[in-house]
Amino acid sequence: LIGCGVWLVGAVKYAREAAHNNQCQGNLNQLMLALLNYHDTYKALPPAYLADANGKPIHSWRVLLLPFLGQQEIYNQYDFSEPWDGPNNRKLADKINLLLFWCPSGPVHEGSLMTNYVVVVGPKTAFPGSDSTTFDDFHDGRENTILIVEIANSNIHWMEPRDLNVDEMSFVLNDPKQPSISSPHPRGPAAVFADAISAYPLDVSLRPETLQALTTIAGEEPVFKEQLLRDPPTMSRYLAE
C-alpha cells in the first residue's frame, strides 16, 4: 500500500507538471506566433520598447503585440501618450487574458500582473532597444537565434518596458544570484527560436558562452540548435522524488 501511495503521489505530480508545462509552452507558442504575424504586417519585429523624447522606455513590446493576441479592444483603449503605468493604462492591466503572460508552475498566483516571458535586450540582439530588426538581419540564421525566453520571479509587470538586459544578465541558466533565463519547471527553462513557433526546453548544462551566442543575430558564432535542447523529464523522475 505504501508503494502504491508513493506511485500515486508521483503520478499526480507528474500529471500536474505536465499540464503546467504544456500551458507554459503554449503561452510561448502564442507569443511567438504573434511576433511572426507582427513581422508579416510591419515587415519588422516590434522594438523592445517605445521611448519618450528623452529616450526613456515607456511602452513594451508585449503591449504592441496585443492586437495579434486577440486583445484588439484593450489595445484600442491603451493610451500611448502616457507611460505604461499612467492613470488610463493602469486600469487596463487586468483586463486582458493574463494567462498569456505567466507560467502556472511558478509561485506567482493566478491573476498576477507579473510576466514570466521576456526578450533579451541590447546591442547585437533581436531587440536592440527602441529600434526594430527584421529577419533579414539574422545573419546567424533564424534557427540559431532565440527570441522569447522564460524567466522565473521576474517582478516585471507585463506592461512594463523591461526585459532581460544582455549587459546585466547572467548567461548561466537558472542562476540564483542574477537575472537569467530561468524556470521552475524540472525540464528547465524554455525558449522560442526565430525559425519556429514551438518552444523548446534548453539543456541546463548549456555553456554560458553558447547561450550568449544564441542571443545575437549576427555574431557568426558556430552553434547547432540540436545540441542545446533537452527532452522533457519522464515520470520516473517524479517517482524518485
PDB file of C-alpha atoms in Angstrom:
ATOM      1  CA  LEU A   1       0.000   0.000   0.000  1.00  0.00           C
ATOM      2  CA  ILE A   2       2.845   2.374   0.794  1.00  0.00           C
ATOM      3  CA  GLY A   3       4.349   1.672  -2.608  1.00  0.00           C
ATOM      4  CA  CYS A   4       1.019   2.352  -4.285  1.00  0.00           C
ATOM      5  CA  GLY A   5       0.707   5.611  -2.360  1.00  0.00           C
ATOM      6  CA  VAL A   6       4.166   6.740  -3.446  1.00  0.00           C
ATOM      7  CA  TRP A   7       3.353   5.844  -7.032  1.00  0.00           C
ATOM      8  CA  LEU A   8       0.053   7.745  -6.884  1.00  0.00           C
ATOM      9  CA  VAL A   9       1.694  10.872  -5.441  1.00  0.00           C
ATOM     10  CA  GLY A  10       4.360  10.721  -8.121  1.00  0.00           C
ATOM     11  CA  ALA A  11       1.764  10.225 -10.833  1.00  0.00           C
ATOM     12  CA  VAL A  12      -0.248  13.226  -9.624  1.00  0.00           C
ATOM     13  CA  LYS A  13       2.870  15.415  -9.516  1.00  0.00           C
ATOM     14  CA  TYR A  14       3.837  14.262 -12.984  1.00  0.00           C
ATOM     15  CA  ALA A  15       0.373  14.942 -14.407  1.00  0.00           C
ATOM     16  CA  ARG A  16       0.205  18.387 -12.791  1.00  0.00           C
ATOM     17  CA  GLU A  17       3.638  19.410 -14.031  1.00  0.00           C
ATOM     18  CA  ALA A  18       2.910  18.021 -17.493  1.00  0.00           C
ATOM     19  CA  ALA A  19      -0.237  20.165 -17.662  1.00  0.00           C
ATOM     20  CA  HIS A  20       1.631  23.245 -16.418  1.00  0.00           C
ATOM     21  CA  ASN A  21       4.448  22.593 -18.856  1.00  0.00           C
ATOM     22  CA  ASN A  22       2.020  22.308 -21.760  1.00  0.00           C
ATOM     23  CA  GLN A  23       0.294  25.555 -20.813  1.00  0.00           C
ATOM     24  CA  CYS A  24       3.609  27.379 -20.406  1.00  0.00           C
ATOM     25  CA  GLN A  25       4.918  26.204 -23.757  1.00  0.00           C
ATOM     26  CA  GLY A  26       1.532  27.033 -25.281  1.00  0.00           C
ATOM     27  CA  ASN A  27       1.871  30.602 -23.992  1.00  0.00           C
ATOM     28  CA  LEU A  28       5.315  30.916 -25.550  1.00  0.00           C
ATOM     29  CA  ASN A  29       3.998  29.497 -28.806  1.00  0.00           C
ATOM     30  CA  GLN A  30       1.177  32.060 -28.874  1.00  0.00           C
ATOM     31  CA  LEU A  31       3.600  34.901 -28.221  1.00  0.00           C
ATOM     32  CA  MET A  32       5.898  33.678 -30.975  1.00  0.00           C
ATOM     33  CA  LEU A  33       3.019  33.365 -33.436  1.00  0.00           C
ATOM     34  CA  ALA A  34       2.035  36.929 -32.556  1.00  0.00           C
ATOM     35  CA  LEU A  35       5.619  38.068 -33.217  1.00  0.00           C
ATOM     36  CA  LEU A  36       5.589  36.369 -36.617  1.00  0.00           C
ATOM     37  CA  ASN A  37       2.259  37.963 -37.510  1.00  0.00           C
ATOM     38  CA  TYR A  38       3.567  41.352 -36.364  1.00  0.00           C
ATOM     39  CA  HIS A  39       6.615  40.867 -38.597  1.00  0.00           C
ATOM     40  CA  ASP A  40       4.398  39.887 -41.530  1.00  0.00           C
ATOM     41  CA  THR A  41       2.290  43.009 -41.011  1.00  0.00           C
ATOM     42  CA  TYR A  42       5.012  45.589 -40.368  1.00  0.00           C
ATOM     43  CA  LYS A  43       7.948  43.859 -42.105  1.00  0.00           C
ATOM     44  CA  ALA A  44       9.914  44.050 -38.860  1.00  0.00           C
ATOM     45  CA  LEU A  45       9.829  42.751 -35.312  1.00  0.00           C
ATOM     46  CA  PRO A  46       8.436  45.090 -32.674  1.00  0.00           C
ATOM     47  CA  PRO A  47      11.042  47.121 -30.821  1.00  0.00           C
ATOM     48  CA  ALA A  48      11.719  46.001 -27.279  1.00  0.00           C
ATOM     49  CA  TYR A  49      10.160  49.275 -26.183  1.00  0.00           C
ATOM     50  CA  LEU A  50       8.910  52.629 -27.363  1.00  0.00           C
ATOM     51  CA  ALA A  51      10.793  55.532 -25.803  1.00  0.00           C
ATOM     52  CA  ASP A  52       9.853  59.099 -24.952  1.00  0.00           C
ATOM     53  CA  ALA A  53      11.682  62.187 -26.233  1.00  0.00           C
ATOM     54  CA  ASN A  54      14.409  61.651 -23.643  1.00  0.00           C
ATOM     55  CA  GLY A  55      14.994  58.039 -24.615  1.00  0.00           C
ATOM     56  CA  LYS A  56      13.241  56.617 -21.557  1.00  0.00           C
ATOM     57  CA  PRO A  57      11.354  53.357 -22.255  1.00  0.00           C
ATOM     58  CA  ILE A  58       7.618  53.907 -21.765  1.00  0.00           C
ATOM     59  CA  HIS A  59       5.834  51.110 -23.683  1.00  0.00           C
ATOM     60  CA  SER A  60       6.630  47.398 -24.026  1.00  0.00           C
ATOM     61  CA  TRP A  61       6.694  45.033 -26.998  1.00  0.00           C
ATOM     62  CA  ARG A  62       4.113  42.982 -25.091  1.00  0.00           C
ATOM     63  CA  VAL A  63       1.635  45.846 -25.451  1.00  0.00           C
ATOM     64  CA  LEU A  64       2.436  46.175 -29.159  1.00  0.00           C
ATOM     65  CA  LEU A  65       1.540  42.507 -29.618  1.00  0.00           C
ATOM     66  CA  LEU A  66      -1.948  42.815 -28.116  1.00  0.00           C
ATOM     67  CA  PRO A  67      -3.775  43.049 -31.476  1.00  0.00           C
ATOM     68  CA  PHE A  68      -2.072  39.805 -32.504  1.00  0.00           C
ATOM     69  CA  LEU A  69      -3.105  38.070 -29.281  1.00  0.00           C
ATOM     70  CA  GLY A  70      -6.826  38.620 -29.648  1.00  0.00           C
ATOM     71  CA  GLN A  71      -6.739  41.728 -27.454  1.00  0.00           C
ATOM     72  CA  GLN A  72      -7.537  44.432 -30.013  1.00  0.00           C
ATOM     73  CA  GLU A  73     -10.192  46.047 -27.815  1.00  0.00           C
ATOM     74  CA  ILE A  74      -7.741  46.596 -24.956  1.00  0.00           C
ATOM     75  CA  TYR A  75      -5.101  47.838 -27.394  1.00  0.00           C
ATOM     76  CA  ASN A  76      -7.569  50.404 -28.738  1.00  0.00           C
ATOM     77  CA  GLN A  77      -8.096  51.725 -25.200  1.00  0.00           C
ATOM     78  CA  TYR A  78      -4.374  51.895 -24.436  1.00  0.00           C
ATOM     79  CA  ASP A  79      -3.075  55.471 -24.369  1.00  0.00           C
ATOM     80  CA  PHE A  80       0.372  55.797 -25.949  1.00  0.00           C
ATOM     81  CA  SER A  81       0.507  59.472 -24.960  1.00  0.00           C
ATOM     82  CA  GLU A  82       1.033  58.482 -21.323  1.00  0.00           C
ATOM     83  CA  PRO A  83       3.533  55.981 -19.837  1.00  0.00           C
ATOM     84  CA  TRP A  84       2.646  52.310 -19.452  1.00  0.00           C
ATOM     85  CA  ASP A  85       1.774  52.947 -15.794  1.00  0.00           C
ATOM     86  CA  GLY A  86      -0.203  56.132 -16.399  1.00  0.00           C
ATOM     87  CA  PRO A  87      -3.714  56.533 -14.938  1.00  0.00           C
ATOM     88  CA  ASN A  88      -5.544  55.245 -18.018  1.00  0.00           C
ATOM     89  CA  ASN A  89      -3.228  52.355 -18.789  1.00  0.00           C
ATOM     90  CA  ARG A  90      -3.105  51.095 -15.192  1.00  0.00           C
ATOM     91  CA  LYS A  91      -6.848  50.465 -15.385  1.00  0.00           C
ATOM     92  CA  LEU A  92      -6.359  48.147 -18.369  1.00  0.00           C
ATOM     93  CA  ALA A  93      -3.670  45.958 -16.825  1.00  0.00           C
ATOM     94  CA  ASP A  94      -6.006  43.235 -15.547  1.00  0.00           C
ATOM     95  CA  LYS A  95      -8.494  43.411 -18.423  1.00  0.00           C
ATOM     96  CA  ILE A  96      -6.591  41.072 -20.741  1.00  0.00           C
ATOM     97  CA  ASN A  97      -6.198  37.313 -20.591  1.00  0.00           C
ATOM     98  CA  LEU A  98      -3.381  37.330 -18.021  1.00  0.00           C
ATOM     99  CA  LEU A  99      -2.768  33.611 -18.520  1.00  0.00           C
ATOM    100  CA  LEU A 100      -0.888  34.585 -21.674  1.00  0.00           C
ATOM    101  CA  PHE A 101       1.931  36.139 -19.690  1.00  0.00           C
ATOM    102  CA  TRP A 102       2.594  33.904 -16.705  1.00  0.00           C
ATOM    103  CA  CYS A 103       3.767  30.363 -16.084  1.00  0.00           C
ATOM    104  CA  PRO A 104       1.433  28.180 -13.954  1.00  0.00           C
ATOM    105  CA  SER A 105       4.376  26.322 -12.386  1.00  0.00           C
ATOM    106  CA  GLY A 106       5.742  29.455 -10.759  1.00  0.00           C
ATOM    107  CA  PRO A 107       4.975  30.906  -7.329  1.00  0.00           C
ATOM    108  CA  VAL A 108       3.015  33.771  -8.872  1.00  0.00           C
ATOM    109  CA  HIS A 109      -0.697  33.344  -8.179  1.00  0.00           C
ATOM    110  CA  GLU A 110      -3.361  33.340 -10.868  1.00  0.00           C
ATOM    111  CA  GLY A 111      -4.336  36.864 -11.762  1.00  0.00           C
ATOM    112  CA  SER A 112      -0.852  38.256 -11.182  1.00  0.00           C
ATOM    113  CA  LEU A 113       0.191  41.153 -13.385  1.00  0.00           C
ATOM    114  CA  MET A 114       3.801  39.945 -13.484  1.00  0.00           C
ATOM    115  CA  THR A 115       5.120  38.195 -16.585  1.00  0.00           C
ATOM    116  CA  ASN A 116       7.324  35.128 -16.981  1.00  0.00           C
ATOM    117  CA  TYR A 117       8.082  35.773 -20.652  1.00  0.00           C
ATOM    118  CA  VAL A 118      10.684  38.264 -21.800  1.00  0.00           C
ATOM    119  CA  VAL A 119      13.127  39.016 -24.597  1.00  0.00           C
ATOM    120  CA  VAL A 120      16.847  39.704 -24.341  1.00  0.00           C
ATOM    121  CA  VAL A 121      17.510  43.383 -24.995  1.00  0.00           C
ATOM    122  CA  GLY A 122      20.754  45.018 -26.034  1.00  0.00           C
ATOM    123  CA  PRO A 123      23.308  45.530 -28.793  1.00  0.00           C
ATOM    124  CA  LYS A 124      23.545  42.774 -31.428  1.00  0.00           C
ATOM    125  CA  THR A 125      20.320  41.112 -30.209  1.00  0.00           C
ATOM    126  CA  ALA A 126      16.986  40.817 -31.995  1.00  0.00           C
ATOM    127  CA  PHE A 127      15.710  43.556 -29.677  1.00  0.00           C
ATOM    128  CA  PRO A 128      18.350  46.323 -29.525  1.00  0.00           C
ATOM    129  CA  GLY A 129      16.051  48.739 -27.706  1.00  0.00           C
ATOM    130  CA  SER A 130      13.759  51.240 -29.390  1.00  0.00           C
ATOM    131  CA  ASP A 131      14.929  50.118 -32.843  1.00  0.00           C
ATOM    132  CA  SER A 132      13.393  47.259 -34.798  1.00  0.00           C
ATOM    133  CA  THR A 133      15.124  44.415 -36.606  1.00  0.00           C
ATOM    134  CA  THR A 134      13.979  42.250 -39.494  1.00  0.00           C
ATOM    135  CA  PHE A 135      14.625  38.593 -40.170  1.00  0.00           C
ATOM    136  CA  ASP A 136      16.984  39.702 -42.943  1.00  0.00           C
ATOM    137  CA  ASP A 137      19.255  40.993 -40.165  1.00  0.00           C
ATOM    138  CA  PHE A 138      19.607  37.494 -38.688  1.00  0.00           C
ATOM    139  CA  HIS A 139      22.919  36.553 -40.304  1.00  0.00           C
ATOM    140  CA  ASP A 140      23.460  33.802 -37.718  1.00  0.00           C
ATOM    141  CA  GLY A 141      20.335  32.108 -39.039  1.00  0.00           C
ATOM    142  CA  ARG A 142      16.870  32.209 -37.530  1.00  0.00           C
ATOM    143  CA  GLU A 143      17.317  28.620 -36.326  1.00  0.00           C
ATOM    144  CA  ASN A 144      20.259  29.760 -34.167  1.00  0.00           C
ATOM    145  CA  THR A 145      18.650  32.846 -32.646  1.00  0.00           C
ATOM    146  CA  ILE A 146      16.449  32.954 -29.545  1.00  0.00           C
ATOM    147  CA  LEU A 147      13.552  35.413 -29.470  1.00  0.00           C
ATOM    148  CA  ILE A 148      11.440  34.789 -26.350  1.00  0.00           C
ATOM    149  CA  VAL A 149      12.538  33.136 -23.103  1.00  0.00           C
ATOM    150  CA  GLU A 150      11.201  32.192 -19.693  1.00  0.00           C
ATOM    151  CA  ILE A 151      12.218  33.969 -16.515  1.00  0.00           C
ATOM    152  CA  ALA A 152      11.184  32.924 -13.011  1.00  0.00           C
ATOM    153  CA  ASN A 153      10.184  35.536 -10.425  1.00  0.00           C
ATOM    154  CA  SER A 154      10.784  38.358 -12.878  1.00  0.00           C
ATOM    155  CA  ASN A 155       8.989  41.048 -10.876  1.00  0.00           C
ATOM    156  CA  ILE A 156       8.276  42.590 -14.277  1.00  0.00           C
ATOM    157  CA  HIS A 157       4.756  43.892 -14.875  1.00  0.00           C
ATOM    158  CA  TRP A 158       3.538  42.587 -18.223  1.00  0.00           C
ATOM    159  CA  MET A 159       3.036  46.161 -19.451  1.00  0.00           C
ATOM    160  CA  GLU A 160       6.407  47.356 -18.187  1.00  0.00           C
ATOM    161  CA  PRO A 161       9.044  48.086 -20.857  1.00  0.00           C
ATOM    162  CA  ARG A 162      11.653  45.969 -19.099  1.00  0.00           C
ATOM    163  CA  ASP A 163      13.184  42.614 -20.010  1.00  0.00           C
ATOM    164  CA  LEU A 164      16.497  40.784 -19.632  1.00  0.00           C
ATOM    165  CA  ASN A 165      19.368  43.137 -20.461  1.00  0.00           C
ATOM    166  CA  VAL A 166      22.245  41.478 -22.306  1.00  0.00           C
ATOM    167  CA  ASP A 167      24.795  43.596 -20.414  1.00  0.00           C
ATOM    168  CA  GLU A 168      23.363  42.856 -16.960  1.00  0.00           C
ATOM    169  CA  MET A 169      22.008  39.297 -17.096  1.00  0.00           C
ATOM    170  CA  SER A 170      23.744  36.044 -16.276  1.00  0.00           C
ATOM    171  CA  PHE A 171      24.152  33.526 -19.082  1.00  0.00           C
ATOM    172  CA  VAL A 172      24.032  30.670 -16.593  1.00  0.00           C
ATOM    173  CA  LEU A 173      20.597  29.081 -16.832  1.00  0.00           C
ATOM    174  CA  ASN A 174      18.635  29.270 -13.563  1.00  0.00           C
ATOM    175  CA  ASP A 175      21.290  31.461 -11.957  1.00  0.00           C
ATOM    176  CA  PRO A 176      20.038  32.182  -8.396  1.00  0.00           C
ATOM    177  CA  LYS A 177      22.246  35.264  -7.998  1.00  0.00           C
ATOM    178  CA  GLN A 178      21.449  37.312 -11.098  1.00  0.00           C
ATOM    179  CA  PRO A 179      18.597  37.790 -13.541  1.00  0.00           C
ATOM    180  CA  SER A 180      18.802  34.943 -16.032  1.00  0.00           C
ATOM    181  CA  ILE A 181      16.825  32.728 -18.354  1.00  0.00           C
ATOM    182  CA  SER A 182      15.167  30.574 -15.721  1.00  0.00           C
ATOM    183  CA  SER A 183      12.152  28.473 -14.861  1.00  0.00           C
ATOM    184  CA  PRO A 184      10.585  26.447 -12.024  1.00  0.00           C
ATOM    185  CA  HIS A 185       9.999  23.568 -14.462  1.00  0.00           C
ATOM    186  CA  PRO A 186      12.093  20.441 -13.793  1.00  0.00           C
ATOM    187  CA  ARG A 187      12.691  20.264 -17.538  1.00  0.00           C
ATOM    188  CA  GLY A 188      14.476  23.620 -17.454  1.00  0.00           C
ATOM    189  CA  PRO A 189      13.599  26.996 -18.970  1.00  0.00           C
ATOM    190  CA  ALA A 190      12.098  27.108 -22.437  1.00  0.00           C
ATOM    191  CA  ALA A 191      12.926  29.364 -25.349  1.00  0.00           C
ATOM    192  CA  VAL A 192      11.451  30.035 -28.759  1.00  0.00           C
ATOM    193  CA  PHE A 193      13.819  30.246 -31.705  1.00  0.00           C
ATOM    194  CA  ALA A 194      13.186  32.599 -34.601  1.00  0.00           C
ATOM    195  CA  ASP A 195      12.647  29.801 -37.111  1.00  0.00           C
ATOM    196  CA  ALA A 196       9.728  28.105 -35.384  1.00  0.00           C
ATOM    197  CA  ILE A 197       6.573  28.611 -33.362  1.00  0.00           C
ATOM    198  CA  SER A 198       7.229  25.788 -30.892  1.00  0.00           C
ATOM    199  CA  ALA A 199       9.037  26.420 -27.601  1.00  0.00           C
ATOM    200  CA  TYR A 200      11.867  24.099 -26.569  1.00  0.00           C
ATOM    201  CA  PRO A 201      13.404  23.417 -23.131  1.00  0.00           C
ATOM    202  CA  LEU A 202      17.069  24.383 -23.002  1.00  0.00           C
ATOM    203  CA  ASP A 203      19.619  21.977 -21.573  1.00  0.00           C
ATOM    204  CA  VAL A 204      20.535  23.329 -18.122  1.00  0.00           C
ATOM    205  CA  SER A 205      24.169  22.313 -18.732  1.00  0.00           C
ATOM    206  CA  LEU A 206      24.373  24.735 -21.665  1.00  0.00           C
ATOM    207  CA  ARG A 207      27.633  26.687 -21.554  1.00  0.00           C
ATOM    208  CA  PRO A 208      27.201  30.434 -20.865  1.00  0.00           C
ATOM    209  CA  GLU A 209      29.161  31.439 -23.965  1.00  0.00           C
ATOM    210  CA  THR A 210      26.917  29.251 -26.109  1.00  0.00           C
ATOM    211  CA  LEU A 211      23.767  30.731 -24.602  1.00  0.00           C
ATOM    212  CA  GLN A 212      25.124  34.226 -25.158  1.00  0.00           C
ATOM    213  CA  ALA A 213      25.797  33.366 -28.802  1.00  0.00           C
ATOM    214  CA  LEU A 214      22.152  32.354 -29.187  1.00  0.00           C
ATOM    215  CA  THR A 215      21.026  35.849 -28.214  1.00  0.00           C
ATOM    216  CA  THR A 216      22.927  37.575 -31.026  1.00  0.00           C
ATOM    217  CA  ILE A 217      21.638  37.905 -34.570  1.00  0.00           C
ATOM    218  CA  ALA A 218      24.923  38.410 -36.414  1.00  0.00           C
ATOM    219  CA  GLY A 219      27.735  37.213 -34.162  1.00  0.00           C
ATOM    220  CA  GLU A 220      28.670  34.407 -36.571  1.00  0.00           C
ATOM    221  CA  GLU A 221      29.314  32.013 -33.677  1.00  0.00           C
ATOM    222  CA  PRO A 222      29.097  28.299 -34.608  1.00  0.00           C
ATOM    223  CA  VAL A 223      26.014  26.970 -32.792  1.00  0.00           C
ATOM    224  CA  PHE A 224      23.832  23.951 -33.541  1.00  0.00           C
ATOM    225  CA  LYS A 225      20.358  24.035 -32.003  1.00  0.00           C
ATOM    226  CA  GLU A 226      20.033  20.247 -31.785  1.00  0.00           C
ATOM    227  CA  GLN A 227      22.835  20.150 -29.195  1.00  0.00           C
ATOM    228  CA  LEU A 228      21.145  22.712 -26.953  1.00  0.00           C
ATOM    229  CA  LEU A 229      17.749  21.225 -26.275  1.00  0.00           C
ATOM    230  CA  ARG A 230      16.630  18.921 -23.530  1.00  0.00           C
ATOM    231  CA  ASP A 231      13.976  16.230 -23.593  1.00  0.00           C
ATOM    232  CA  PRO A 232      11.149  16.731 -21.058  1.00  0.00           C
ATOM    233  CA  PRO A 233      11.522  14.739 -17.796  1.00  0.00           C
ATOM    234  CA  THR A 234       9.843  11.347 -17.621  1.00  0.00           C
ATOM    235  CA  MET A 235       7.506  10.124 -14.915  1.00  0.00           C
ATOM    236  CA  SER A 236      10.343   8.128 -13.311  1.00  0.00           C
ATOM    237  CA  ARG A 237      11.835  11.396 -12.129  1.00  0.00           C
ATOM    238  CA  TYR A 238       8.720  12.166 -10.098  1.00  0.00           C
ATOM    239  CA  LEU A 239       8.523   8.665  -8.669  1.00  0.00           C
ATOM    240  CA  ALA A 240      12.098   9.007  -7.457  1.00  0.00           C
ATOM    241  CA  GLU A 241      11.427  12.236  -5.560  1.00  0.00           C
TER     242      GLU A 241
END
